Amino acid sequence: GIQVEQSPPDLILQEGANSTLRCNFSDSVNNLQWFHQNPWGQLINLFYIPSGTKQNGRLSATTVATERYSLLYISSSQTTDSGVYFCAGQTTGGFKTIFGAGTRLFVKA
Amino acid sequence: KAGVTQTPRYLIKTRGQQVTLSCSPISGHRSVSWYQQTPGQGLQFLFEYFSETQRNKGNFPGRFSGRQFSNSRSEMNVSTLELGDSALYLCASSLRAHIGNEKLFFGSGTQLSVL
């Protein structure tokens, strides 16, 4: 079926630490995106990354479409990185977006 | 450029009432999609519109409906509200000019509470 799975579900980091979040997606999903939801509910698009690698400051993402997974790297984490990270994909030809369950990140000062 | 605007920000209704939520996309974006977010079910796709046409619909009862206007603004309506409809409703817009432009931009959401 159509699936987007994220791991780990929860993550606690000390400020300054690095982390890797993973997203596995099924064959009928493409056009991977990563989002950060802040404590006020706002979803911010971090990366639109159907394949390849992109970097934006301390964040980078890699999608290996042939192996159906994507990784989000957070380096030198800060307390403001706390929140929930979602990956989402779109169904092939279906104009429907499927979200993973999210990774809840807490960065301690 | 202004972002995606959703109104109202908060809404309190009682069971059996109906509600209409509004979403104005980023200027030039022609696709609007809607999502329901609850602690138990996460983020679930409701429907997607492009040029006033609904192109896909999620697994929700017929009480949930939507429409898109010629200026790309969209509304969603929930009739006969149930307690379980309490959720954060999010709308997103994207260019969707062609298959490559699928990046989604979200509004701040409407927090609906059904009492």
CSV table of C-alpha atoms in Angstrom, one decimal:
chain,number,residue,atom,x,y,z
A,1,GLY,CA,0.0,0.0,0.0
A,2,ILE,CA,0.9,3.7,0.1
A,3,GLN,CA,3.2,4.2,3.1
A,4,VAL,CA,5.5,6.8,4.5
A,5,GLU,CA,7.3,5.7,7.7
A,6,GLN,CA,9.6,7.8,9.9
A,7,SER,CA,12.1,6.9,12.5
A,8,PRO,CA,12.8,7.5,15.3
A,9,PRO,CA,9.5,8.6,16.7
A,10,ASP,CA,11.2,10.6,19.5
A,11,LEU,CA,14.6,12.1,19.9
A,12,ILE,CA,16.2,14.1,22.7
A,13,LEU,CA,19.5,15.8,22.0
A,14,GLN,CA,21.9,18.0,23.9
A,15,GLU,CA,22.5,21.4,22.2
A,16,GLY,CA,25.3,21.1,19.8
A,17,ALA,CA,24.8,17.4,18.9
A,18,ASN,CA,24.1,16.1,15.4
A,19,SER,CA,21.3,13.8,14.4
A,20,THR,CA,19.8,11.9,11.4
A,21,LEU,CA,16.1,11.4,10.8
A,22,ARG,CA,15.0,8.7,8.4
A,23,CYS,CA,12.0,8.4,6.1
A,24,ASN,CA,11.1,5.2,4.2
A,25,PHE,CA,8.5,5.4,1.5
A,26,SER,CA,6.6,2.9,-0.7
A,27,ASP,CA,6.8,2.4,-4.5
A,28,SER,CA,3.7,4.5,-5.2
A,29,VAL,CA,5.1,7.6,-3.4
A,30,ASN,CA,7.5,10.2,-4.9
A,31,ASN,CA,8.4,13.9,-4.6
A,32,LEU,CA,9.7,13.7,-1.0
A,33,GLN,CA,9.5,16.8,1.2
A,34,TRP,CA,10.6,17.5,4.7
A,35,PHE,CA,8.8,19.9,7.1
A,36,HIS,CA,9.3,21.3,10.6
A,37,GLN,CA,6.3,22.0,12.7
A,38,ASN,CA,7.0,24.5,15.4
A,39,PRO,CA,5.2,24.5,18.8
A,40,TRP,CA,2.6,26.9,17.4
A,41,GLY,CA,1.6,24.5,14.7
A,42,GLN,CA,3.2,26.2,11.7
A,43,LEU,CA,4.6,23.8,9.1
A,44,ILE,CA,7.7,25.1,7.4
A,45,ASN,CA,9.0,23.4,4.2
A,46,LEU,CA,12.6,22.6,4.8
A,47,PHE,CA,13.4,20.7,1.6
A,48,TYR,CA,11.6,19.6,-1.6
A,49,ILE,CA,13.9,16.7,-2.5
A,50,PRO,CA,12.6,14.0,-4.9
A,51,SER,CA,16.2,12.8,-5.3
A,52,GLY,CA,19.8,13.8,-4.6
A,53,THR,CA,21.2,16.0,-1.8
A,54,LYS,CA,20.5,19.5,-0.7
A,55,GLN,CA,21.9,21.7,2.0
A,56,ASN,CA,20.5,24.7,3.8
A,57,GLY,CA,22.7,26.0,6.6
A,58,ARG,CA,22.9,23.4,9.4
A,59,LEU,CA,20.3,21.2,7.7
A,60,SER,CA,20.8,18.8,4.8
A,61,ALA,CA,18.7,16.1,3.2
A,62,THR,CA,19.4,13.2,0.9
A,63,THR,CA,16.8,11.1,-1.0
A,64,VAL,CA,17.8,7.8,-2.6
A,65,ALA,CA,14.7,7.3,-4.7
A,66,THR,CA,15.8,3.9,-6.1
A,67,GLU,CA,16.0,2.6,-2.5
A,68,ARG,CA,12.9,4.4,-1.3
A,69,TYR,CA,14.4,6.4,1.6
A,70,SER,CA,15.3,9.9,2.6
A,71,LEU,CA,17.5,11.2,5.4
A,72,LEU,CA,17.4,14.6,7.1
A,73,TYR,CA,20.6,15.7,8.9
A,74,ILE,CA,20.7,18.3,11.6
A,75,SER,CA,24.1,19.4,12.7
A,76,SER,CA,25.1,21.5,15.7
A,77,SER,CA,21.5,21.4,17.0
A,78,GLN,CA,20.0,24.4,18.7
A,79,THR,CA,17.0,24.6,21.1
A,80,THR,CA,15.1,26.3,18.3
A,81,ASP,CA,15.3,23.1,16.3
A,82,SER,CA,12.8,21.5,18.7
A,83,GLY,CA,9.5,20.5,17.3
A,84,VAL,CA,8.1,17.8,15.0
A,85,TYR,CA,9.8,16.9,11.7
A,86,PHE,CA,7.6,15.4,9.0
A,87,CYS,CA,8.4,13.8,5.7
A,88,ALA,CA,5.7,13.7,3.1
A,89,GLY,CA,5.4,12.2,-0.4
A,90,GLN,CA,2.9,12.5,-3.2
A,91,THR,CA,1.2,9.6,-4.7
A,92,THR,CA,2.3,8.8,-8.3
A,93,GLY,CA,-0.1,10.7,-10.6
A,94,GLY,CA,-2.7,11.0,-7.8
A,95,PHE,CA,-2.2,14.6,-6.5
A,96,LYS,CA,-2.5,13.3,-3.0
A,97,THR,CA,0.1,14.0,-0.2
A,98,ILE,CA,0.8,11.4,2.4
A,99,PHE,CA,2.6,12.3,5.6
A,100,GLY,CA,4.7,10.2,7.9
A,101,ALA,CA,3.8,10.1,11.7
A,102,GLY,CA,6.7,12.5,12.4
A,103,THR,CA,9.8,12.6,14.6
A,104,ARG,CA,9.4,14.6,17.8
A,105,LEU,CA,12.7,16.4,18.5
A,106,PHE,CA,13.6,18.1,21.8
A,107,VAL,CA,16.9,19.9,22.1
A,108,LYS,CA,18.1,20.5,25.6
A,109,ALA,CA,20.1,23.6,26.5
B,1,LYS,CA,5.2,37.9,-1.4
B,2,ALA,CA,2.4,37.1,1.2
B,3,GLY,CA,2.2,33.5,2.4
B,4,VAL,CA,-0.8,31.2,2.6
B,5,THR,CA,-3.5,32.8,4.7
B,6,GLN,CA,-6.1,30.8,6.6
B,7,THR,CA,-9.1,32.3,8.5
B,8,PRO,CA,-10.2,32.1,11.1
B,9,ARG,CA,-7.3,31.1,13.4
B,10,TYR,CA,-9.6,29.6,16.1
B,11,LEU,CA,-13.2,28.4,16.0
B,12,ILE,CA,-15.5,26.9,18.6
B,13,LYS,CA,-18.6,25.2,17.5
B,14,THR,CA,-21.2,22.8,18.9
B,15,ARG,CA,-22.1,19.3,17.7
B,16,GLY,CA,-24.5,19.4,14.7
B,17,GLN,CA,-23.4,22.8,13.5
B,18,GLN,CA,-21.6,23.4,10.3
B,19,VAL,CA,-18.4,25.4,9.7
B,20,THR,CA,-16.6,27.0,6.7
B,21,LEU,CA,-12.9,27.5,6.7
B,22,SER,CA,-11.1,29.8,4.2
B,23,CYS,CA,-7.6,29.6,2.5
B,24,SER,CA,-5.9,32.1,0.3
B,25,PRO,CA,-2.9,30.6,-1.5
B,26,ILE,CA,0.3,32.4,-2.4
B,27,SER,CA,-0.1,34.6,-5.3
B,28,GLY,CA,0.4,32.6,-8.5
B,29,HIS,CA,-0.2,29.3,-6.9
B,30,ARG,CA,-3.0,27.3,-8.5
B,31,SER,CA,-3.2,24.2,-6.3
B,32,VAL,CA,-4.7,24.2,-2.9
B,33,SER,CA,-4.8,21.1,-0.6
B,34,TRP,CA,-6.4,20.6,2.8
B,35,TYR,CA,-5.3,18.5,5.7
B,36,GLN,CA,-6.6,17.5,9.1
B,37,GLN,CA,-4.2,17.1,12.0
B,38,THR,CA,-5.2,15.3,15.2
B,39,PRO,CA,-3.0,13.8,17.9
B,40,GLY,CA,-4.3,10.3,17.2
B,41,GLN,CA,-4.3,10.2,13.4
B,42,GLY,CA,-1.6,12.7,12.5
B,43,LEU,CA,-1.7,14.7,9.3
B,44,GLN,CA,-4.3,13.3,6.9
B,45,PHE,CA,-5.1,14.5,3.4
B,46,LEU,CA,-8.6,15.8,2.8
B,47,PHE,CA,-8.7,17.0,-0.8
B,48,GLU,CA,-6.7,18.9,-3.5
B,49,TYR,CA,-8.0,21.5,-6.0
B,50,PHE,CA,-6.4,22.9,-9.1
B,51,SER,CA,-8.1,25.4,-11.3
B,52,GLU,CA,-11.4,24.9,-9.5
B,53,THR,CA,-11.4,21.1,-10.0
B,54,GLN,CA,-11.0,18.6,-7.2
B,55,ARG,CA,-8.3,16.2,-8.4
B,56,ASN,CA,-8.2,13.9,-5.4
B,57,LYS,CA,-10.0,13.3,-2.1
B,58,GLY,CA,-8.9,11.5,1.1
B,59,ASN,CA,-10.8,9.0,3.1
B,60,PHE,CA,-13.3,11.3,4.9
B,61,PRO,CA,-17.1,11.2,5.0
B,62,GLY,CA,-19.2,13.2,2.7
B,63,ARG,CA,-19.7,15.8,5.5
B,64,PHE,CA,-16.4,17.2,4.5
B,65,SER,CA,-16.5,19.2,1.3
B,66,GLY,CA,-14.5,21.9,-0.4
B,67,ARG,CA,-14.4,24.2,-3.4
B,68,GLN,CA,-11.9,26.5,-5.2
B,69,PHE,CA,-12.8,29.8,-6.8
B,70,SER,CA,-11.4,31.3,-10.0
B,71,ASN,CA,-8.9,33.4,-8.0
B,72,SER,CA,-7.6,30.1,-6.5
B,73,ARG,CA,-8.9,30.9,-3.0
B,74,SER,CA,-10.4,27.8,-1.4
B,75,GLU,CA,-13.0,27.0,1.2
B,76,MET,CA,-13.7,23.8,3.1
B,77,ASN,CA,-17.0,23.0,4.8
B,78,VAL,CA,-17.8,20.5,7.5
B,79,SER,CA,-21.5,19.9,8.1
B,80,THR,CA,-23.2,18.2,11.0
B,81,LEU,CA,-20.1,18.6,13.2
B,82,GLU,CA,-19.0,15.7,15.5
B,83,LEU,CA,-16.8,15.8,18.5
B,84,GLY,CA,-14.2,13.9,16.5
B,85,ASP,CA,-13.9,16.7,14.0
B,86,SER,CA,-12.0,18.8,16.6
B,87,ALA,CA,-8.6,19.2,14.9
B,88,LEU,CA,-6.1,21.6,13.4
B,89,TYR,CA,-7.1,22.1,9.7
B,90,LEU,CA,-4.2,23.1,7.5
B,91,CYS,CA,-4.2,24.3,4.0
B,92,ALA,CA,-1.2,24.3,1.6
B,93,SER,CA,-0.6,25.8,-1.8
B,94,SER,CA,1.8,24.9,-4.6
B,95,LEU,CA,2.4,26.0,-8.1
B,96,ARG,CA,1.6,22.6,-9.7
B,97,ALA,CA,2.1,24.2,-13.0
B,98,HIS,CA,3.6,20.9,-14.0
B,99,ILE,CA,4.6,17.7,-12.2
B,100,GLY,CA,7.9,19.1,-11.1
B,101,ASN,CA,6.5,22.0,-9.0
B,102,GLU,CA,5.1,20.1,-6.1
B,103,LYS,CA,6.7,22.0,-3.2
B,104,LEU,CA,4.0,22.7,-0.6
B,105,PHE,CA,3.7,25.9,1.5
B,106,PHE,CA,1.4,25.8,4.5
B,107,GLY,CA,-0.8,28.3,6.2
B,108,SER,CA,-0.9,28.7,10.0
B,109,GLY,CA,-4.1,26.5,10.3
B,110,THR,CA,-7.5,26.8,11.8
B,111,GLN,CA,-7.9,25.2,15.2
B,112,LEU,CA,-11.5,23.9,15.4
B,113,SER,CA,-13.0,22.8,18.7
B,114,VAL,CA,-16.3,21.0,18.7
B,115,LEU,CA,-18.1,21.0,22.0
